[in-house]
Amino acid sequence: MKFATLRSAGRDGELLIVSRDLTRAVSAHDIAPNLLDALERWNDVEPHLARRYAALNAGHADNAFAFDPHACAAPLPRSPQWCDASAFLNHGRLMERAFDTAPIPDFDTLPVMYQGASDDFLGASDDALLPDEAHGIDFEGEFGVITDAVPMGVEASEALERVRLIVQLNDWSLRALGPREMKSGFGFLQAKPSTSFAPVALTPDELGADWHDGRVDLRLWVEWNGAWFGNPSGREMNFDFGTLIAHAARTRRLHAGTIIGSGTVSNADRTVGSACIAERRVIEILGQGAPCTPFMKFGDRVRMVALTGQDEAPFGEIDQRVCRAAPP
């Protein structure tokens, strides 16, 4: 099934069911008012949602309408918890050089993860309002999963069964603020503004063979101001999502609607480019002695779309402009 959230007067929006080809949608508010409510009652509402999804794809759903992703918020405009990992070790090792930090102990065997802000996610076409270009504005293309309730101490194999939805996201970063926060030992806060999401969240079965071993085996096509920046694949994720969920739940339970991110999609093959500017800059330092790619300026645009082997875009796309935030 595929879901989106229509903007409405409420903070959590209105739940939409979206057709497989992303052309049509139908409200599901009579089944569950919003996606968070559906996740919290998944076993009860899933059969009803599935029947309406089947009717929509068959052209028989009452009150169906053309799907407009620009009218949508993030699939979950807010969630109980947002935890982002660094599951692509190629990216993590490059970032150690970028931040000039000592190698993280057990980095190859134990996931690293930070807890981000989950109260104010951005939609796929929302402007990213940020205070200062000098903060080093960067995009980060990622995949993520949304979980059912997860018990504390869950094993990785069982944790993977708790995945309810898969998402595509842009985890904005302010690189000039990151090094101090990394070295403080307390992790990111100011360096991580609101995260953006592609308009559609989907159940794992929608990806077919492109969802396997707890990984999203899709190319993440990234453009900056209309120019190709990279198209790395999610298949090289070193820690699968089951391992990441189990890591987050080692000492706490996770509520339904928790989002777990993969970290920046990154491949060892440098010809496929990158999914963030900081990674390209480190590669430039290694190859040329100094970075030559600047960070983003106000007015810049970034576009991200995950593509199948048939060039289909199951999540829709993220297409955002960076703008100066108005003073308070």
Tab-separated table of C-alpha atoms in Angstrom:
chain	number	residue	atom	x	y	z
A	1	MET	CA	0.000	0.000	0.000
A	2	LYS	CA	1.000	3.603	-0.543
A	3	PHE	CA	0.065	6.492	1.727
A	4	ALA	CA	0.379	10.260	1.806
A	5	THR	CA	-0.806	13.002	4.128
A	6	LEU	CA	-2.984	15.824	2.829
A	7	ARG	CA	-2.442	19.128	4.595
A	8	SER	CA	-5.401	20.025	6.778
A	9	ALA	CA	-6.267	22.187	9.745
A	10	GLY	CA	-4.908	19.581	12.152
A	11	ARG	CA	-1.182	19.120	12.767
A	12	ASP	CA	-1.238	15.490	11.607
A	13	GLY	CA	-3.083	16.084	8.331
A	14	GLU	CA	-5.529	13.744	6.600
A	15	LEU	CA	-4.594	10.202	5.586
A	16	LEU	CA	-4.663	9.482	1.863
A	17	ILE	CA	-4.301	6.163	0.071
A	18	VAL	CA	-2.324	6.658	-3.145
A	19	SER	CA	-2.497	4.452	-6.229
A	20	ARG	CA	0.475	2.300	-7.171
A	21	ASP	CA	1.319	4.596	-10.114
A	22	LEU	CA	0.916	7.743	-7.944
A	23	THR	CA	-1.744	9.238	-10.220
A	24	ARG	CA	-4.865	8.842	-8.039
A	25	ALA	CA	-5.708	9.106	-4.358
A	26	VAL	CA	-8.643	8.609	-2.022
A	27	SER	CA	-9.195	9.731	1.541
A	28	ALA	CA	-9.013	7.166	4.314
A	29	HIS	CA	-10.116	9.502	7.090
A	30	ASP	CA	-13.123	7.316	7.908
A	31	ILE	CA	-10.755	4.375	8.563
A	32	ALA	CA	-8.020	6.352	10.320
A	33	PRO	CA	-7.922	10.149	10.548
A	34	ASN	CA	-4.170	10.309	9.985
A	35	LEU	CA	-1.196	8.026	9.373
A	36	LEU	CA	0.001	8.050	12.980
A	37	ASP	CA	-3.397	6.838	14.145
A	38	ALA	CA	-3.314	4.092	11.497
A	39	LEU	CA	0.112	2.933	12.685
A	40	GLU	CA	-1.037	2.851	16.288
A	41	ARG	CA	-4.021	0.666	15.315
A	42	TRP	CA	-2.377	-1.165	12.413
A	43	ASN	CA	-3.734	-4.657	13.021
A	44	ASP	CA	-7.292	-3.323	13.164
A	45	VAL	CA	-7.188	-0.918	10.227
A	46	GLU	CA	-4.793	-2.654	7.805
A	47	PRO	CA	-7.452	-4.939	6.230
A	48	HIS	CA	-9.758	-1.968	5.582
A	49	LEU	CA	-6.923	0.099	4.116
A	50	ALA	CA	-5.874	-2.819	1.903
A	51	ARG	CA	-9.381	-3.215	0.483
A	52	ARG	CA	-9.597	0.469	-0.386
A	53	TYR	CA	-6.125	0.385	-1.935
A	54	ALA	CA	-7.153	-2.534	-4.127
A	55	ALA	CA	-10.318	-0.701	-5.177
A	56	LEU	CA	-8.327	2.433	-5.999
A	57	ASN	CA	-5.881	0.532	-8.209
A	58	ALA	CA	-8.777	-1.233	-9.947
A	59	GLY	CA	-10.501	2.100	-10.631
A	60	HIS	CA	-13.452	1.355	-8.355
A	61	ALA	CA	-12.787	3.585	-5.336
A	62	ASP	CA	-15.540	6.081	-4.564
A	63	ASN	CA	-14.538	9.748	-4.452
A	64	ALA	CA	-11.048	9.151	-5.887
A	65	PHE	CA	-9.228	12.212	-7.249
A	66	ALA	CA	-5.992	13.155	-8.989
A	67	PHE	CA	-3.050	12.876	-6.613
A	68	ASP	CA	-1.243	16.189	-6.062
A	69	PRO	CA	2.005	15.687	-4.114
A	70	HIS	CA	2.392	19.460	-3.689
A	71	ALA	CA	-0.736	19.480	-1.515
A	72	CYS	CA	0.854	16.973	0.843
A	73	ALA	CA	2.886	17.302	4.005
A	74	ALA	CA	5.457	14.734	5.043
A	75	PRO	CA	3.784	11.306	5.356
A	76	LEU	CA	4.169	11.768	9.113
A	77	PRO	CA	4.202	15.526	9.804
A	78	ARG	CA	5.463	14.618	13.297
A	79	SER	CA	6.305	11.341	14.978
A	80	PRO	CA	6.991	9.959	18.451
A	81	GLN	CA	10.672	9.561	17.657
A	82	TRP	CA	13.192	10.131	14.843
A	83	CYS	CA	16.517	8.313	15.062
A	84	ASP	CA	19.094	8.581	12.303
A	85	ALA	CA	22.020	6.219	11.867
A	86	SER	CA	25.183	6.175	9.779
A	87	ALA	CA	24.685	2.761	8.218
A	88	PHE	CA	26.815	3.343	5.105
A	89	LEU	CA	30.358	2.922	6.417
A	90	ASN	CA	31.898	4.484	3.311
A	91	HIS	CA	30.145	7.747	4.193
A	92	GLY	CA	30.970	7.459	7.891
A	93	ARG	CA	34.688	7.066	7.290
A	94	LEU	CA	34.689	10.061	4.957
A	95	MET	CA	32.838	12.147	7.566
A	96	GLU	CA	35.476	11.315	10.191
A	97	ARG	CA	37.920	13.074	7.902
A	98	ALA	CA	35.492	15.933	7.298
A	99	PHE	CA	35.020	16.560	11.025
A	100	ASP	CA	38.659	15.744	11.844
A	101	THR	CA	37.535	13.354	14.579
A	102	ALA	CA	39.190	10.207	15.869
A	103	PRO	CA	37.808	6.914	14.516
A	104	ILE	CA	34.657	5.886	16.372
A	105	PRO	CA	35.258	2.723	18.445
A	106	ASP	CA	33.526	-0.391	17.040
A	107	PHE	CA	32.262	1.638	14.068
A	108	ASP	CA	32.382	-1.415	11.794
A	109	THR	CA	30.383	-3.618	14.158
A	110	LEU	CA	28.101	-1.318	16.185
A	111	PRO	CA	25.769	1.242	14.548
A	112	VAL	CA	26.073	4.901	15.435
A	113	MET	CA	22.835	6.851	15.764
A	114	TYR	CA	21.576	10.217	16.955
A	115	GLN	CA	18.102	11.252	18.078
A	116	GLY	CA	16.793	14.110	15.966
A	117	ALA	CA	13.829	16.455	16.221
A	118	SER	CA	10.564	14.752	15.274
A	119	ASP	CA	8.062	17.529	15.941
A	120	ASP	CA	8.251	19.439	12.656
A	121	PHE	CA	8.979	17.447	9.489
A	122	LEU	CA	8.881	19.153	6.097
A	123	GLY	CA	6.951	18.134	3.007
A	124	ALA	CA	8.639	17.266	-0.265
A	125	SER	CA	8.121	20.678	-1.871
A	126	ASP	CA	8.319	22.884	1.234
A	127	ASP	CA	10.978	25.578	1.251
A	128	ALA	CA	13.768	24.814	3.713
A	129	LEU	CA	13.863	27.979	5.821
A	130	LEU	CA	17.279	28.421	7.415
A	131	PRO	CA	18.897	31.329	9.242
A	132	ASP	CA	22.351	31.775	7.686
A	133	GLU	CA	24.279	30.610	4.623
A	134	ALA	CA	27.446	30.697	6.744
A	135	HIS	CA	26.193	27.633	8.640
A	136	GLY	CA	27.209	25.410	5.710
A	137	ILE	CA	23.852	24.277	4.300
A	138	ASP	CA	23.926	20.695	3.049
A	139	PHE	CA	21.425	18.085	1.901
A	140	GLU	CA	21.605	14.383	2.793
A	141	GLY	CA	19.688	11.818	0.758
A	142	GLU	CA	18.543	8.820	2.769
A	143	PHE	CA	16.046	6.003	3.131
A	144	GLY	CA	14.122	5.282	6.310
A	145	VAL	CA	11.563	2.977	7.861
A	146	ILE	CA	8.567	3.630	10.086
A	147	THR	CA	7.973	1.014	12.754
A	148	ASP	CA	5.171	-0.592	14.640
A	149	ALA	CA	5.574	-0.672	18.433
A	150	VAL	CA	8.928	-2.313	19.231
A	151	PRO	CA	9.731	-3.915	22.611
A	152	MET	CA	12.932	-3.125	24.433
A	153	GLY	CA	15.700	-5.633	23.745
A	154	VAL	CA	14.236	-6.929	20.472
A	155	GLU	CA	16.531	-9.060	18.298
A	156	ALA	CA	17.471	-7.707	14.862
A	157	SER	CA	15.688	-10.518	13.010
A	158	GLU	CA	12.460	-9.853	14.874
A	159	ALA	CA	12.892	-6.086	14.631
A	160	LEU	CA	12.734	-6.266	10.845
A	161	GLU	CA	9.207	-7.683	11.156
A	162	ARG	CA	8.228	-4.430	12.913
A	163	VAL	CA	8.784	-2.365	9.761
A	164	ARG	CA	5.427	-1.062	8.596
A	165	LEU	CA	6.434	1.574	6.031
A	166	ILE	CA	9.459	2.691	4.024
A	167	VAL	CA	10.223	6.348	3.264
A	168	GLN	CA	12.709	8.489	1.339
A	169	LEU	CA	14.077	11.582	3.042
A	170	ASN	CA	16.430	14.562	3.009
A	171	ASP	CA	18.135	15.033	6.365
A	172	TRP	CA	19.270	18.656	6.145
A	173	SER	CA	22.592	19.464	7.835
A	174	LEU	CA	24.402	22.655	8.812
A	175	ARG	CA	28.020	21.604	8.432
A	176	ALA	CA	29.666	24.602	10.107
A	177	LEU	CA	27.819	23.773	13.326
A	178	GLY	CA	28.492	20.028	13.250
A	179	PRO	CA	32.139	19.728	14.338
A	180	ARG	CA	31.674	21.378	17.731
A	181	GLU	CA	28.565	19.336	18.485
A	182	MET	CA	30.321	16.132	17.435
A	183	LYS	CA	33.296	16.853	19.670
A	184	SER	CA	31.101	17.807	22.639
A	185	GLY	CA	30.079	14.177	23.090
A	186	PHE	CA	26.394	15.085	23.205
A	187	GLY	CA	25.657	14.786	19.494
A	188	PHE	CA	23.765	16.945	17.019
A	189	LEU	CA	21.242	19.629	17.911
A	190	GLN	CA	21.653	22.969	16.088
A	191	ALA	CA	23.371	21.260	13.152
A	192	LYS	CA	20.219	19.313	12.304
A	193	PRO	CA	17.204	21.406	11.210
A	194	SER	CA	13.873	19.889	10.211
A	195	THR	CA	14.067	16.791	8.008
A	196	SER	CA	12.158	16.579	4.705
A	197	PHE	CA	10.315	13.562	3.296
A	198	ALA	CA	9.184	12.424	-0.146
A	199	PRO	CA	5.374	12.547	-0.329
A	200	VAL	CA	4.632	8.811	-0.343
A	201	ALA	CA	5.285	6.166	2.322
A	202	LEU	CA	4.829	2.566	1.233
A	203	THR	CA	4.585	-0.897	2.702
A	204	PRO	CA	7.651	-3.093	2.071
A	205	ASP	CA	5.817	-5.399	-0.345
A	206	GLU	CA	5.419	-2.488	-2.771
A	207	LEU	CA	9.154	-2.625	-3.510
A	208	GLY	CA	9.116	-6.339	-4.347
A	209	ALA	CA	12.666	-7.608	-4.882
A	210	ASP	CA	14.026	-4.093	-4.295
A	211	TRP	CA	13.396	-4.630	-0.580
A	212	HIS	CA	15.602	-7.461	0.619
A	213	ASP	CA	17.870	-8.207	3.578
A	214	GLY	CA	16.420	-5.161	5.313
A	215	ARG	CA	17.749	-2.799	2.625
A	216	VAL	CA	16.270	-0.588	-0.107
A	217	ASP	CA	17.952	-1.611	-3.372
A	218	LEU	CA	17.130	1.545	-5.337
A	219	ARG	CA	19.248	4.286	-6.896
A	220	LEU	CA	18.873	7.653	-5.209
A	221	TRP	CA	19.116	10.243	-7.963
A	222	VAL	CA	20.222	13.660	-6.635
A	223	GLU	CA	20.272	16.962	-8.556
A	224	TRP	CA	21.507	20.324	-7.295
A	225	ASN	CA	20.223	23.345	-9.232
A	226	GLY	CA	19.246	21.046	-12.085
A	227	ALA	CA	22.678	19.395	-12.421
A	228	TRP	CA	23.359	15.746	-11.596
A	229	PHE	CA	25.093	15.308	-8.242
A	230	GLY	CA	24.912	11.555	-7.651
A	231	ASN	CA	22.914	8.362	-7.926
A	232	PRO	CA	24.233	5.982	-5.236
A	233	SER	CA	22.364	2.777	-4.424
A	234	GLY	CA	20.875	1.743	-1.110
A	235	ARG	CA	22.150	-1.803	-1.549
A	236	GLU	CA	25.539	-1.000	0.053
A	237	MET	CA	24.018	-0.245	3.465
A	238	ASN	CA	26.343	-2.033	5.908
A	239	PHE	CA	23.839	-2.300	8.769
A	240	ASP	CA	20.347	-3.394	7.726
A	241	PHE	CA	17.228	-1.765	9.144
A	242	GLY	CA	16.556	-4.694	11.488
A	243	THR	CA	19.944	-4.087	13.105
A	244	LEU	CA	19.272	-0.346	13.348
A	245	ILE	CA	15.859	-0.847	14.965
A	246	ALA	CA	17.312	-3.318	17.458
A	247	HIS	CA	20.085	-0.838	18.267
A	248	ALA	CA	17.565	1.943	18.963
A	249	ALA	CA	15.474	-0.408	21.131
A	250	ARG	CA	18.323	-1.903	23.140
A	251	THR	CA	17.445	0.069	26.294
A	252	ARG	CA	14.028	1.517	25.487
A	253	ARG	CA	10.801	0.561	23.773
A	254	LEU	CA	9.813	2.316	20.556
A	255	HIS	CA	6.281	3.536	19.977
A	256	ALA	CA	4.423	2.982	16.731
A	257	GLY	CA	5.375	5.722	14.288
A	258	THR	CA	9.068	5.779	15.193
A	259	ILE	CA	11.213	6.626	12.167
A	260	ILE	CA	14.675	5.107	11.731
A	261	GLY	CA	16.967	6.620	9.074
A	262	SER	CA	19.769	4.935	7.175
A	263	GLY	CA	22.107	7.889	7.121
A	264	THR	CA	23.436	9.320	3.857
A	265	VAL	CA	23.335	6.820	1.001
A	266	SER	CA	26.928	6.268	-0.071
A	267	ASN	CA	28.777	3.856	-2.365
A	268	ALA	CA	32.445	2.954	-2.609
A	269	ASP	CA	32.310	3.538	-6.368
A	270	ARG	CA	32.960	7.263	-6.665
A	271	THR	CA	31.713	7.441	-10.255
A	272	VAL	CA	28.131	7.286	-8.934
A	273	GLY	CA	28.600	10.587	-7.135
A	274	SER	CA	27.328	11.489	-3.697
A	275	ALA	CA	24.083	12.209	-1.857
A	276	CYS	CA	25.499	15.094	0.182
A	277	ILE	CA	27.910	17.984	-0.412
A	278	ALA	CA	30.171	17.223	2.550
A	279	GLU	CA	31.052	13.834	1.110
A	280	ARG	CA	32.011	15.360	-2.246
A	281	ARG	CA	34.139	17.962	-0.469
A	282	VAL	CA	36.065	15.289	1.432
A	283	ILE	CA	36.662	13.380	-1.804
A	284	GLU	CA	37.987	16.617	-3.326
A	285	ILE	CA	40.314	17.091	-0.369
A	286	LEU	CA	41.641	13.559	-0.770
A	287	GLY	CA	42.102	13.916	-4.513
A	288	GLN	CA	43.071	17.573	-4.908
A	289	GLY	CA	44.226	18.728	-1.476
A	290	ALA	CA	41.327	21.158	-0.961
A	291	PRO	CA	37.542	21.291	-1.449
A	292	CYS	CA	36.187	23.231	-4.418
A	293	THR	CA	32.439	22.586	-4.088
A	294	PRO	CA	30.693	25.201	-1.904
A	295	PHE	CA	27.720	24.554	0.329
A	296	MET	CA	24.227	25.723	-0.645
A	297	LYS	CA	23.133	29.319	-1.034
A	298	PHE	CA	19.688	30.823	-0.547
A	299	GLY	CA	17.681	30.224	-3.709
A	300	ASP	CA	19.404	26.903	-4.492
A	301	ARG	CA	17.254	23.844	-5.207
A	302	VAL	CA	17.825	20.167	-4.498
A	303	ARG	CA	15.874	17.333	-6.097
A	304	MET	CA	15.963	13.721	-4.924
A	305	VAL	CA	14.133	10.742	-6.373
A	306	ALA	CA	14.610	7.026	-5.696
A	307	LEU	CA	14.448	5.046	-8.926
A	308	THR	CA	13.791	1.407	-9.723
A	309	GLY	CA	15.478	-0.447	-12.563
A	310	GLN	CA	12.508	0.600	-14.721
A	311	ASP	CA	13.004	4.275	-13.741
A	312	GLU	CA	9.844	4.296	-11.666
A	313	ALA	CA	9.755	6.571	-8.600
A	314	PRO	CA	7.758	4.710	-5.921
A	315	PHE	CA	8.067	7.471	-3.279
A	316	GLY	CA	7.492	10.436	-5.575
A	317	GLU	CA	10.240	13.037	-5.320
A	318	ILE	CA	11.696	15.701	-3.072
A	319	ASP	CA	12.190	19.071	-4.792
A	320	GLN	CA	13.025	21.913	-2.419
A	321	ARG	CA	14.431	25.406	-2.392
A	322	VAL	CA	16.639	26.805	0.380
A	323	CYS	CA	15.406	30.178	1.657
A	324	ARG	CA	16.359	32.625	4.382
A	325	ALA	CA	14.143	32.281	7.433
A	326	ALA	CA	12.307	35.426	8.452
A	327	PRO	CA	13.475	36.930	11.754
A	328	PRO	CA	11.289	36.042	14.756
